[in-house]
Short mmCIF file of C-alpha atoms and ligand atoms in Angstrom, two decimals:
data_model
loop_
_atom_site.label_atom_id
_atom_site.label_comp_id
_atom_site.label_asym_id
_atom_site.label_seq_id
_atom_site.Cartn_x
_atom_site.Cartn_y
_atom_site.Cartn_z
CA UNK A 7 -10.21 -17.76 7.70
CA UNK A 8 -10.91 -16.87 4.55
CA UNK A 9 -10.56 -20.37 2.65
CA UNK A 10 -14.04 -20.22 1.69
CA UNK A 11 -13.94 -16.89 -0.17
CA UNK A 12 -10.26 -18.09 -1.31
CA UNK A 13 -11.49 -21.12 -2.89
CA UNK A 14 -14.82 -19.30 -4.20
CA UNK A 15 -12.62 -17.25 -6.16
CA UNK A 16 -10.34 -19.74 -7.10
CA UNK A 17 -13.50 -21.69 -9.20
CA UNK A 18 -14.65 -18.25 -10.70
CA UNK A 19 -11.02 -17.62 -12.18
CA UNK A 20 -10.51 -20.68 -13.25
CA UNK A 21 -13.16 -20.46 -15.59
CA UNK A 22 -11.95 -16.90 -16.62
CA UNK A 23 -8.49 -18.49 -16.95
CA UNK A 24 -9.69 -20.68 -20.12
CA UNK A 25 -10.81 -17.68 -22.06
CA UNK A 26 -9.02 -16.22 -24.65
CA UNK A 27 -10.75 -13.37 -25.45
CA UNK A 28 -12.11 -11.14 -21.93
CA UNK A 29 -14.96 -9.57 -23.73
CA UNK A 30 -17.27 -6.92 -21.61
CA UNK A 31 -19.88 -9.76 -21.28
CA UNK A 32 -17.29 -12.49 -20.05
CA UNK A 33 -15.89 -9.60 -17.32
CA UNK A 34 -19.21 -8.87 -16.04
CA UNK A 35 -20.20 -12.39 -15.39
CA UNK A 36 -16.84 -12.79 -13.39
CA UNK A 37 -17.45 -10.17 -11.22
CA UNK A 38 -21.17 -11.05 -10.54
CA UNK A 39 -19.97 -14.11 -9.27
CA UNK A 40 -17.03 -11.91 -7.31
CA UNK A 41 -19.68 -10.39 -5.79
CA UNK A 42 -21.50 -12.99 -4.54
CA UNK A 43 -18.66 -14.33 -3.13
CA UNK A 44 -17.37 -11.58 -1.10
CA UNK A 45 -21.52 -10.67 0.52
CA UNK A 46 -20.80 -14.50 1.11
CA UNK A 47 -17.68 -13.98 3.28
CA UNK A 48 -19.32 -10.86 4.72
CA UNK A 49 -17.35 -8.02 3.45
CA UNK A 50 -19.61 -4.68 4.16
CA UNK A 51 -22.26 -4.66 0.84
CA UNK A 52 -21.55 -1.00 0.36
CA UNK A 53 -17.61 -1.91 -0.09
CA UNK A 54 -18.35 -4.51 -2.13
CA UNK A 55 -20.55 -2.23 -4.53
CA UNK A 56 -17.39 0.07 -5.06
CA UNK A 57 -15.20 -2.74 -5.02
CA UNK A 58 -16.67 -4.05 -8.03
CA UNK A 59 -17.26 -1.04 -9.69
CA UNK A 60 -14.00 -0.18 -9.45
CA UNK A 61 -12.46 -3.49 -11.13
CA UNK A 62 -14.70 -3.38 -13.53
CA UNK A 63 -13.25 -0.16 -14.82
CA UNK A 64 -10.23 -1.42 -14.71
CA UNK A 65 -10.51 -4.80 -16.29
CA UNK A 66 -12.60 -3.46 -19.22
CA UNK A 67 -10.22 -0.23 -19.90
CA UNK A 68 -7.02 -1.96 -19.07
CA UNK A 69 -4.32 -3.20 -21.91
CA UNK A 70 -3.81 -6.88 -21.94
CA UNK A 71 -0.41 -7.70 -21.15
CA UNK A 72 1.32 -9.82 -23.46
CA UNK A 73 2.28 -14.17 -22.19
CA UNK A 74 -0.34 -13.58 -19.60
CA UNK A 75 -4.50 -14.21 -20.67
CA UNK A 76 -6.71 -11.73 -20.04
CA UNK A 77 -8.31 -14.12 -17.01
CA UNK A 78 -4.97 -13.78 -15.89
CA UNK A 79 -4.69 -10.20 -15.78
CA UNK A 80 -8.22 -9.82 -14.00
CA UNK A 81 -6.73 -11.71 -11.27
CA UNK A 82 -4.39 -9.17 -11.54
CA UNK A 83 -6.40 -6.41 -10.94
CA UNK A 84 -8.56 -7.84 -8.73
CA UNK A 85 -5.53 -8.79 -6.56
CA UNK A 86 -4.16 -5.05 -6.26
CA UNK A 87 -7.84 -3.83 -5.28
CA UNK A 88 -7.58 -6.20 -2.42
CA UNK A 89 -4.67 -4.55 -1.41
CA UNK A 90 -6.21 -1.34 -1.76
CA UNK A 91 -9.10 -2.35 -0.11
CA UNK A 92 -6.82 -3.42 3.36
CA UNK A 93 -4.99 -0.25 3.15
CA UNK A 94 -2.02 -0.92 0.85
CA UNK A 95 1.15 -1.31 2.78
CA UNK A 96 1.61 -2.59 6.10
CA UNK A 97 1.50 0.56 8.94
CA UNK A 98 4.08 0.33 11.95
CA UNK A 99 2.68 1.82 15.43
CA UNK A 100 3.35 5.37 15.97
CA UNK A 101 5.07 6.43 18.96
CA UNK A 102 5.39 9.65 19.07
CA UNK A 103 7.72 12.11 20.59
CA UNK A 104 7.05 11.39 24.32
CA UNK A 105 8.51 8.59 26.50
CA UNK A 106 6.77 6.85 27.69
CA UNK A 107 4.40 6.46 24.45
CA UNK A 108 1.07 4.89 25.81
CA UNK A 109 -0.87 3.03 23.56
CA UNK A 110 -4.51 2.73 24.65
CA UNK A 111 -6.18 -1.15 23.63
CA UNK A 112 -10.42 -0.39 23.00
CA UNK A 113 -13.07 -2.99 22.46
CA UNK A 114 -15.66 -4.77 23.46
CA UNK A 115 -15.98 -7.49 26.27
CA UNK A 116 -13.87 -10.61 25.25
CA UNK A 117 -12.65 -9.74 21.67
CA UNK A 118 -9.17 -10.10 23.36
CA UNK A 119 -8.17 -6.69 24.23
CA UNK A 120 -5.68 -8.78 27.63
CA UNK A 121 -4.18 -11.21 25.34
CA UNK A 122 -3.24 -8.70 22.98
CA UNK A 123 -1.51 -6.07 25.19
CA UNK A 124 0.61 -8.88 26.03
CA UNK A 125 1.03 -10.07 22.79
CA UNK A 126 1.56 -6.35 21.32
CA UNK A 127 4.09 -5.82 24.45
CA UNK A 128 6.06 -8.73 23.90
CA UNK A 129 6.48 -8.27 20.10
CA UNK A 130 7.62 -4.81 20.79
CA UNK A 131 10.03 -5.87 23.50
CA UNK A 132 12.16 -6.24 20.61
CA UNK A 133 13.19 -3.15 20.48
CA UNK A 134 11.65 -1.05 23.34
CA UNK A 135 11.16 -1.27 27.09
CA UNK A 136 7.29 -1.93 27.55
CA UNK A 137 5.19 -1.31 30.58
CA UNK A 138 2.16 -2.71 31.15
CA UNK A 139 -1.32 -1.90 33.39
CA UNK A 140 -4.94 -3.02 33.70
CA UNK A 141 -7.16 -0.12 33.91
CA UNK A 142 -10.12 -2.77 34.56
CA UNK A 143 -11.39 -2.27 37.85
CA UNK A 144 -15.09 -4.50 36.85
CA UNK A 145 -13.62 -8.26 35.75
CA UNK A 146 -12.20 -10.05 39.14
CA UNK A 147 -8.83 -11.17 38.30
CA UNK A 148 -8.58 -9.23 35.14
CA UNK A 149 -5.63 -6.95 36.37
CA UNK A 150 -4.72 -10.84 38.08
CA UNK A 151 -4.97 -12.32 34.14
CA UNK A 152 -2.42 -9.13 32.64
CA UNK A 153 0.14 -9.90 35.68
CA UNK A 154 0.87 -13.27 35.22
CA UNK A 155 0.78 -12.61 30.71
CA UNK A 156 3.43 -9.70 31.50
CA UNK A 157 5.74 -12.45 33.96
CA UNK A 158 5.27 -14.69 30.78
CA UNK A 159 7.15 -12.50 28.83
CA UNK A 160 9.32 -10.23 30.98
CA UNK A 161 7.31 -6.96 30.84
CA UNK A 162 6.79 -4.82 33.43
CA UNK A 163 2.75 -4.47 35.24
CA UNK A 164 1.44 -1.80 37.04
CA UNK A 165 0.27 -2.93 40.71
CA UNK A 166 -3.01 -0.75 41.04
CA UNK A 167 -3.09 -1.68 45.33
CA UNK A 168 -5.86 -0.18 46.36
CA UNK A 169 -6.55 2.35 43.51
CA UNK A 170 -10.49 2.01 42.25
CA UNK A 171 -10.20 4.67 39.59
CA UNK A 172 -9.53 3.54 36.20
CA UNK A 173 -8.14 7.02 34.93
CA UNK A 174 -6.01 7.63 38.57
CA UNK A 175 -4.84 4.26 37.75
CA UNK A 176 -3.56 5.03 34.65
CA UNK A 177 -2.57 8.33 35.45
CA UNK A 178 -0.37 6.50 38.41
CA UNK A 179 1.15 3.99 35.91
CA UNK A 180 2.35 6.68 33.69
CA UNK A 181 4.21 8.45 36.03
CA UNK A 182 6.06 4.61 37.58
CA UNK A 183 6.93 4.16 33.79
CA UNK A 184 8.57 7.07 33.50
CA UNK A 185 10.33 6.92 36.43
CA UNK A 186 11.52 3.18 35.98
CA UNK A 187 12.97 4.35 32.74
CA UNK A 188 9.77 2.84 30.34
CA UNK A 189 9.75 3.63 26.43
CA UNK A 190 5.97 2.56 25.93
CA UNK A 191 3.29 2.13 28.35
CA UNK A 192 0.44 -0.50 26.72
CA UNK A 193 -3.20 0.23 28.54
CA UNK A 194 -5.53 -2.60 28.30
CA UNK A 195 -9.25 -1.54 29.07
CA UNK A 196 -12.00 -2.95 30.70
CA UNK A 197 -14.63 -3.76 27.89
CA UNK A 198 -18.27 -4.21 27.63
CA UNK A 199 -21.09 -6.68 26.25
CA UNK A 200 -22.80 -3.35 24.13
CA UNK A 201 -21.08 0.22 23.78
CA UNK A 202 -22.74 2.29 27.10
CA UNK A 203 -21.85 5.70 27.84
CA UNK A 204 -20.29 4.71 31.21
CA UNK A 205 -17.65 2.59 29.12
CA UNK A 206 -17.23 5.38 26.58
CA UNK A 207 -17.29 8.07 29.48
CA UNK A 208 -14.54 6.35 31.36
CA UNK A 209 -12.52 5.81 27.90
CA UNK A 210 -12.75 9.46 27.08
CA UNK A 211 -11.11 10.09 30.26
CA UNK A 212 -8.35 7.74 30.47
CA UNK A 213 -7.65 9.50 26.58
CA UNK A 214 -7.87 12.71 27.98
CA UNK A 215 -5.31 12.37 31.18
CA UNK A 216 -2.56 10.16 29.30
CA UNK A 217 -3.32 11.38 25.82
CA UNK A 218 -2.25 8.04 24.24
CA UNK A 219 0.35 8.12 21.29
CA UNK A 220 -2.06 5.55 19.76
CA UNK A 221 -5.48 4.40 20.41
CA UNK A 222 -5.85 0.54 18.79
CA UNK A 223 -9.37 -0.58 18.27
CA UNK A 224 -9.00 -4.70 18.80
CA UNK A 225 -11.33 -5.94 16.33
CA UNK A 226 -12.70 -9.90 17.13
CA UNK A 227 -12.89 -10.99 13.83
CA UNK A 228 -15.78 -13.66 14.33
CA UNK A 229 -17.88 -11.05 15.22
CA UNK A 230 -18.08 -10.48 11.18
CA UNK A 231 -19.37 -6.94 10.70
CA UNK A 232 -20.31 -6.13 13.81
CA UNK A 233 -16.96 -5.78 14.35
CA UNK A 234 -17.17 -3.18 11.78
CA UNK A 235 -20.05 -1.34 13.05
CA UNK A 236 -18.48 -1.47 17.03
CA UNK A 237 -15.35 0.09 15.64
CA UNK A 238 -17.19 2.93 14.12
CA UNK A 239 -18.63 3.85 16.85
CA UNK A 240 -15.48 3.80 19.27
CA UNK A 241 -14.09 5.99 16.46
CA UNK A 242 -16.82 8.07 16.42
CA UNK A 243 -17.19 8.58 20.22
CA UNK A 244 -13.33 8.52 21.35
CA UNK A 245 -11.50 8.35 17.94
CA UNK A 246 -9.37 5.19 17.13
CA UNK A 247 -6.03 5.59 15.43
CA UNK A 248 -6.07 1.61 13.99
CA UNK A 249 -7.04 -1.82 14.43
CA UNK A 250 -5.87 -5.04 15.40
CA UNK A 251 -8.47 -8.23 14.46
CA UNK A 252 -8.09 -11.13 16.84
CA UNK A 253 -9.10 -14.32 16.43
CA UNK A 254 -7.90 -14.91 12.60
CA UNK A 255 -6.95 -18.50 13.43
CA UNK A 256 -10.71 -19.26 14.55
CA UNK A 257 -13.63 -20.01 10.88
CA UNK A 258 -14.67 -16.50 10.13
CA UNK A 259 -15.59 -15.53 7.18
CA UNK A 260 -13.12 -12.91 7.14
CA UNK A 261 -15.32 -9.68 5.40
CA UNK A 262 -14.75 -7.46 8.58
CA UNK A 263 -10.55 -7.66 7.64
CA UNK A 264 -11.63 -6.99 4.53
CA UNK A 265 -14.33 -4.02 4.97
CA UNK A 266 -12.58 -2.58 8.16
CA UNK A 267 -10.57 -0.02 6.05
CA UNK A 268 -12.74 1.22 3.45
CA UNK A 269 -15.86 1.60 6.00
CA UNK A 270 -13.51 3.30 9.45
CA UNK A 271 -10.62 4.97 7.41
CA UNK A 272 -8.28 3.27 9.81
CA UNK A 273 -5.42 0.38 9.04
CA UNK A 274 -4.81 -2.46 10.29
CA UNK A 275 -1.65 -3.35 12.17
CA UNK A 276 -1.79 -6.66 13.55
CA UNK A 277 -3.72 -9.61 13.49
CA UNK A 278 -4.09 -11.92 16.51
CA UNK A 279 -3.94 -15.23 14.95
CA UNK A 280 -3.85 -18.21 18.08
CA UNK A 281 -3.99 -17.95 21.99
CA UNK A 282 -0.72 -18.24 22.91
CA UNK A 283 1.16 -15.04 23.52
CA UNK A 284 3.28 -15.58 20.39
CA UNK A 285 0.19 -15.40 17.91
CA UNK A 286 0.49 -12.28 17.11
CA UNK A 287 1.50 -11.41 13.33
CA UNK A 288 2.30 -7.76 11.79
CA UNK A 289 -0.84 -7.45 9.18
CA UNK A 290 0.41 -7.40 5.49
CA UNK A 291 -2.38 -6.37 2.75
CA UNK A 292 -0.63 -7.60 0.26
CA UNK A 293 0.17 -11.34 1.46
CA UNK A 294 -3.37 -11.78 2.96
CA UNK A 295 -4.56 -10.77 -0.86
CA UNK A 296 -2.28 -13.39 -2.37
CA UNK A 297 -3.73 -15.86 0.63
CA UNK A 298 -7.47 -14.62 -0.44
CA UNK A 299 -6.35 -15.26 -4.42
CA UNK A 300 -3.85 -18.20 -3.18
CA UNK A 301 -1.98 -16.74 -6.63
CA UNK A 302 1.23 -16.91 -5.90
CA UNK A 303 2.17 -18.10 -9.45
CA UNK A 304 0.25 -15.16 -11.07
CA UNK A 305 1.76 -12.58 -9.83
CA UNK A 306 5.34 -13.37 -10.69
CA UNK A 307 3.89 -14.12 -13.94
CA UNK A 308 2.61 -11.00 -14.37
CA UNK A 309 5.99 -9.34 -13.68
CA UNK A 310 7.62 -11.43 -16.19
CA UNK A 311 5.35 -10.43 -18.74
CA UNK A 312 5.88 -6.49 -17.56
CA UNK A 313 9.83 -7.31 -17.99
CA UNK A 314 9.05 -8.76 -21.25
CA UNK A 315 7.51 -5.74 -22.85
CA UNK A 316 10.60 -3.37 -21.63
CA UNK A 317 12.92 -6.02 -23.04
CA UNK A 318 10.82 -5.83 -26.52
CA UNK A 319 10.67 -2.24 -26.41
CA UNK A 320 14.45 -2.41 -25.73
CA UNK A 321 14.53 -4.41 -28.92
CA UNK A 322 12.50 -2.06 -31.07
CA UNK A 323 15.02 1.14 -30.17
CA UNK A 324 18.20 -1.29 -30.82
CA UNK A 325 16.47 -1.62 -33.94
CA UNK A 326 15.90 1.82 -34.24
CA UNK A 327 19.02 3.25 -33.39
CA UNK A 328 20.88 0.91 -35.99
CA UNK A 329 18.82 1.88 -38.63
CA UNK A 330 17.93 5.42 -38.13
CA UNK A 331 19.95 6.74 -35.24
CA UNK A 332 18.59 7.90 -32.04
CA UNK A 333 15.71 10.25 -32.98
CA UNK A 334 13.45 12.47 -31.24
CA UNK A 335 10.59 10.16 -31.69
CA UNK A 336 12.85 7.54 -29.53
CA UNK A 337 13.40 9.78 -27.13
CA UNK A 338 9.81 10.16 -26.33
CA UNK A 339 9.40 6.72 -26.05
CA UNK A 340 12.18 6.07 -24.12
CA UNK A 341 10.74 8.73 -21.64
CA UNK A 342 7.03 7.21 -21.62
CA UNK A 343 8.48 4.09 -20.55
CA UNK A 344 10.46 5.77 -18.00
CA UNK A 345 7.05 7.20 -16.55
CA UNK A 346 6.17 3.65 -16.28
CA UNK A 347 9.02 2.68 -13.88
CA UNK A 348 8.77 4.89 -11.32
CA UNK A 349 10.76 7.85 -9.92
CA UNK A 350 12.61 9.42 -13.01
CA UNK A 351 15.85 10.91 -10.62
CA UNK A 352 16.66 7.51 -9.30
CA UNK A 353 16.61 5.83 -12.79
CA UNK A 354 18.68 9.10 -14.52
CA UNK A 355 20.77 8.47 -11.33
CA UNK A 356 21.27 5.00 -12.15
CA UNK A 357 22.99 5.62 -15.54
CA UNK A 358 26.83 6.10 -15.66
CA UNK A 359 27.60 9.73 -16.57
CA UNK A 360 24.01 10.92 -16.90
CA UNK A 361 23.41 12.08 -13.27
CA UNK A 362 26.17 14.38 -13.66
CA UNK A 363 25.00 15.62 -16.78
CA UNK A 364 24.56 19.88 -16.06
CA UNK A 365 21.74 20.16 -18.52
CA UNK A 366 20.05 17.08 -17.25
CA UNK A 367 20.08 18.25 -14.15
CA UNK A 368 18.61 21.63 -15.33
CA UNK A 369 16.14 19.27 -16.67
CA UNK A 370 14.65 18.53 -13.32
CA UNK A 371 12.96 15.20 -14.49
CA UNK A 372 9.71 15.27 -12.35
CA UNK A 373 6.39 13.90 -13.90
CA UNK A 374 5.69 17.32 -14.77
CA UNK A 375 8.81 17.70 -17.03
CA UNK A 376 7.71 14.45 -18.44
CA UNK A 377 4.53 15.74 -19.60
CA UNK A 378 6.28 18.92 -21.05
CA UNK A 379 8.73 16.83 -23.05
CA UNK A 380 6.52 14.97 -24.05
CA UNK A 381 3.77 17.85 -25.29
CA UNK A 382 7.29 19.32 -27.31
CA UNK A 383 8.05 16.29 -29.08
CA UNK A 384 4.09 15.70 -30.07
CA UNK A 385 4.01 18.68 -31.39
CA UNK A 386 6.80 18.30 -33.93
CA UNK A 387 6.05 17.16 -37.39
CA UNK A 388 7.60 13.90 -38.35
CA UNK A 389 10.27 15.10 -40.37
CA UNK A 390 11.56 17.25 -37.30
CA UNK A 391 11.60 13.83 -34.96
CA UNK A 392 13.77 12.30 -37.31
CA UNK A 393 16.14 15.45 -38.18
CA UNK A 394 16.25 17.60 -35.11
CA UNK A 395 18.66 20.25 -37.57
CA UNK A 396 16.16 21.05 -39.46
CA UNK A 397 14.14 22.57 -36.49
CA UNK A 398 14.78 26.32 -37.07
CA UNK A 399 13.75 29.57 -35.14
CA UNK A 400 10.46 29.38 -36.75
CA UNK A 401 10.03 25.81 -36.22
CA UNK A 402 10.78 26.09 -32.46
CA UNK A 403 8.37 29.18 -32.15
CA UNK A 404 5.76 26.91 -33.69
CA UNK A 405 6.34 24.03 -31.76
CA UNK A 406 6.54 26.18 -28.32
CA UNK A 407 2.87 27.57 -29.32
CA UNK A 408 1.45 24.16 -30.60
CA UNK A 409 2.61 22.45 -27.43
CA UNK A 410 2.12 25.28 -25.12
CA UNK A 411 5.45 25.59 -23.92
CA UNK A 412 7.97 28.40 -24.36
CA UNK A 413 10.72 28.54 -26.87
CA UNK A 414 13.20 28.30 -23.87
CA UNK A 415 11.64 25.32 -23.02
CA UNK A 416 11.97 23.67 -26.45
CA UNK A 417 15.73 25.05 -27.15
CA UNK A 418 16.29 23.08 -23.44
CA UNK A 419 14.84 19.71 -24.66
CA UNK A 420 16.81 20.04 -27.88
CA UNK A 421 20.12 20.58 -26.27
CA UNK A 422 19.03 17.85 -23.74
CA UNK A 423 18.41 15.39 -26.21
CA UNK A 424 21.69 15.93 -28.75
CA UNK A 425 23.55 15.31 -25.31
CA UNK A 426 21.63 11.90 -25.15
CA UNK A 427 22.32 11.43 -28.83
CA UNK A 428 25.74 11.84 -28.21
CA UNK A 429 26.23 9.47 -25.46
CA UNK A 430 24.17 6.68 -27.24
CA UNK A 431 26.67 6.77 -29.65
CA UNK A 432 29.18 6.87 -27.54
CA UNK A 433 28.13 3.29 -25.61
CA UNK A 434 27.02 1.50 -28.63
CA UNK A 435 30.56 2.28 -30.45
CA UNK A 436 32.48 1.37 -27.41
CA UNK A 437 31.38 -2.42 -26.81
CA UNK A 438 27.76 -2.61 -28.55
CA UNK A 439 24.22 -2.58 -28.10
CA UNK A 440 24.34 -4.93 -25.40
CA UNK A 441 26.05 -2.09 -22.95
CA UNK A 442 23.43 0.31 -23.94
CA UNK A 443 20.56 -1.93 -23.14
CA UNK A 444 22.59 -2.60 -19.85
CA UNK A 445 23.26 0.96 -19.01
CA UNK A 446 20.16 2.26 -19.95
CA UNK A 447 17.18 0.40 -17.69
CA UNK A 448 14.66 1.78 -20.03
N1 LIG B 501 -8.02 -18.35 18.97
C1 LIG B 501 -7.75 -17.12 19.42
N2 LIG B 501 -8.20 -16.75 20.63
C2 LIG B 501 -7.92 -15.52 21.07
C3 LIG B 501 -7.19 -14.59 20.29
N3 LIG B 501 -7.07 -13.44 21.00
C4 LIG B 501 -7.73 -13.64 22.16
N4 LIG B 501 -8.24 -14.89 22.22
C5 LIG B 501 -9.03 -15.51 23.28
O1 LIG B 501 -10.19 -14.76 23.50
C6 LIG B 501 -10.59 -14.83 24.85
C7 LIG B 501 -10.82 -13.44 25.40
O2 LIG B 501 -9.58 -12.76 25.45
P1 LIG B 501 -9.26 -11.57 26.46
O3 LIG B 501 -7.91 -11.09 26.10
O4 LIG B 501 -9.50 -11.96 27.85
O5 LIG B 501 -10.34 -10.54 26.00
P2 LIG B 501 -10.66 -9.10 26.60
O6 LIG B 501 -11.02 -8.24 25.48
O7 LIG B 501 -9.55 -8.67 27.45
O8 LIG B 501 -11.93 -9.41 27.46
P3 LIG B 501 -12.54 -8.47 28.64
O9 LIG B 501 -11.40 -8.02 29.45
O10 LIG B 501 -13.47 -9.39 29.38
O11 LIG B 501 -13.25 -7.38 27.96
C8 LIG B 501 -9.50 -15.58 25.56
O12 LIG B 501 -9.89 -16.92 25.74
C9 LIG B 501 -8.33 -15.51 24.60
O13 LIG B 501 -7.47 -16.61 24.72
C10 LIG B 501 -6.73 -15.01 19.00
O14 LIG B 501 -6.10 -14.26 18.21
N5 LIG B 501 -7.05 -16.29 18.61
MG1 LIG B 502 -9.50 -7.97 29.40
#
């Protein structure tokens, strides 16, 4: 799966990888053949469209990072939309409150909807007590095939006897799991060739008397975008709360994993990749994009070169700070680069003495703050960044209007940042520059 598309891509970045210069011409040419590539693996043409679209704004608007080339950083960006594109991070099953949980298996005749509930069950045998039962009453010897998977792997099966309703059956099975002590109850389904009311009828009713924790669409991968199309419809008609795709092991192209988020809403969990009942993997966007990319290498290069520009930054305010002292016009940096790294509380946290700093605390860094700050300190003159003392009553009354702000709000930042002042040159008396750098991740 996917090696086509994988090595497609490959070919087009390698001849991105030899420019030096990503002009708007070089970028579009790229992504044409992008394009092709992914209608070639059969990702949905609509998601492809906006998948495009959207690196293209990206690649053209984005900064080039330094030690990586601009083919480089393409991959980049292309790499993260994939993510995007599968849903981001990998999504655990949700249980719910009630015990038993039942999670209900959907899909169509032979996309693997057995195997899996044995599969699913014995992966989460891990950690909970799983029951299972065969509401397929049509298929001789399907409740026969989910008996003998559940002795495989110690899970508990439903005997239906002489029951002949599907939703009775289930109904039944609930109530044995929760007497023999059962934490989730899996419910495989009998499936179809086409989607028929009858089949959606019955489904609606099993939903309705066990009302599962978690309905999983399983998705047969070679079935390209019909799989797509099938799934939208069980959503439609019952509602599906994710997906598993079977059959990953097997030569499809592999656009339905790719398309199944963006065109259903819904995440994938799992991915059946063999026959046997081990061959069942938790789905990770990310790694499947590096697989897609096979890029590895890229990516931690691209982190290097991320580290590289805090460490030069890191070198410009050493610089600074020697020369000059630590002005306002630092400290505005210092903070922009902070918005960079993430959450502001666990970074201020991170800093010896800071996070117990009253004012800073006052300060309530959210991104909000951040913008305020930085409004206050772009609204100061030059002068003022470099010699806070000269900022007067009338100063701060001008800066509050100019940055729309309030005079509290500038006095706050001022005190704030003579505190800061302070403590730089505090550390970089006490044992140098180097402790700073160390003690201040930004
Ligand atoms: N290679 C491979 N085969 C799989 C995978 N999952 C299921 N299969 C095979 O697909 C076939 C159909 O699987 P079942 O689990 O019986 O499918 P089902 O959805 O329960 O079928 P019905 O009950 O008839 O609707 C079996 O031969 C399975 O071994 C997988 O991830 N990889
Ligand atoms: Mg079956």
């Amino acid at each position: 799966m996917f090696e086509n598309l994988a090595d497609k891509l490959e070919s087009i970045f390698k001849k991105l990888k030899g420019r030096g210069v990503l002009n708007e011409e070089n970028v579009n040419d790229a992504l044409k053949e992008i394009r092709m590539a992914l209608l070639e693996a059969d990702v949905n043409f609509k998601v492809v469209k906006d998948f495009i679209e959207d690196v293209r704004l990206r690649a053209i608007g984005s900064e080039v990072l330094d030690s990586i080339t601009p083919g480089q950083q393409v991959v980049k960006i292309v790499h993260e939309r994939l993510v995007d594109l599968m849903g981001g991070v990998s999504a655990n099953i949700k249980f719910g409150a009630r015990i038993p949980a039942p999670i209900m298996l959907v899909g169509l005749q032979g996309c693997g909807k057995t195997t899996t509930a044995a599969k699913l069950a014995r992966l989460l045998s891990k950690e909970k007590r799983v029951y299972l039962v065969s509401a397929d009453i049509y298929r001789p010897a399907a409740m026969e095939q989910l008996a003998i998977l559940g002795k495989q792997i110690n899970a508990g099966v439903f005997t239906a006897g002489s029951l002949k309703d599907p939703v009775e059956i289930c109904a039944q099975a609930l109530e044995q799991a929760k007497k023999d002590g059962y934490e989730v109850i899996i419910i495989d389904t009998a499936g179809r060739l086409h989607i028929d009311d009858l089949l959606m009828e019955e489904l609606r009713k099993i939903k309705e008397k066990v009302n599962p924790a978690e309905i999983i669409y399983v998705a047969d991968s070679m079935t390209g975008q019909d799989a797509v199309n099938v799934g939208n419809k069980f959503n439609e008609l019952i509602g599906i709360d994710s997906v598993i795709m079977t059959k990953m092991d097997g030569d499809a192209r592999g656009g339905a994993a790719l398309s199944l988020k963006a065109v259903i809403g819904k995440p994938i969990k799992f991915v059946g990749i063999g026959e046997k009942i081990d061959a069942l993997e938790v789905f990770h966007p990310e790694r499947m994009a590096s697989r897609i990319l096979g890029m590895g290498d890229i990516l931690s290069l691209v982190e290097k070169a991320q580290a590289t520009i805090d460490e030069k930054t890191a070198l410009q305010l050493e610089k600074s700070i020697r020369k000059n002292g630590f002005s306002l016009e630092d400290f505005r940096n210092q903070l922009t680069q902070i918005k960079k790294m993430g959450p502001l509380k666990d970074i201020l946290g991170m800093i010896p003495g800071l996070g117990k700093m009253k004012s800073l605390k006052d300060m309530q860094p959210d991104d909000r703050e951040l913008v305020k700050v930085t409004a206050i300190i772009d609204s100061m003159t030059k002068k003022e960044r470099y010699n806070h003392l000269i900022i007067d009553g009338r100063r701060r009354k001008r800066i509050a209007l100019g940055s729309g702000t309030s005079v509290q709000d500038v006095n706050r930042l001022l005190k704030n940042y003579v505190e800061i002042k302070k403590m730089m040159k505090k550390f970089s008396q006490k044992d140098g520059i180097k402790s700073l750098r160390r003690n201040f991740p930004f």
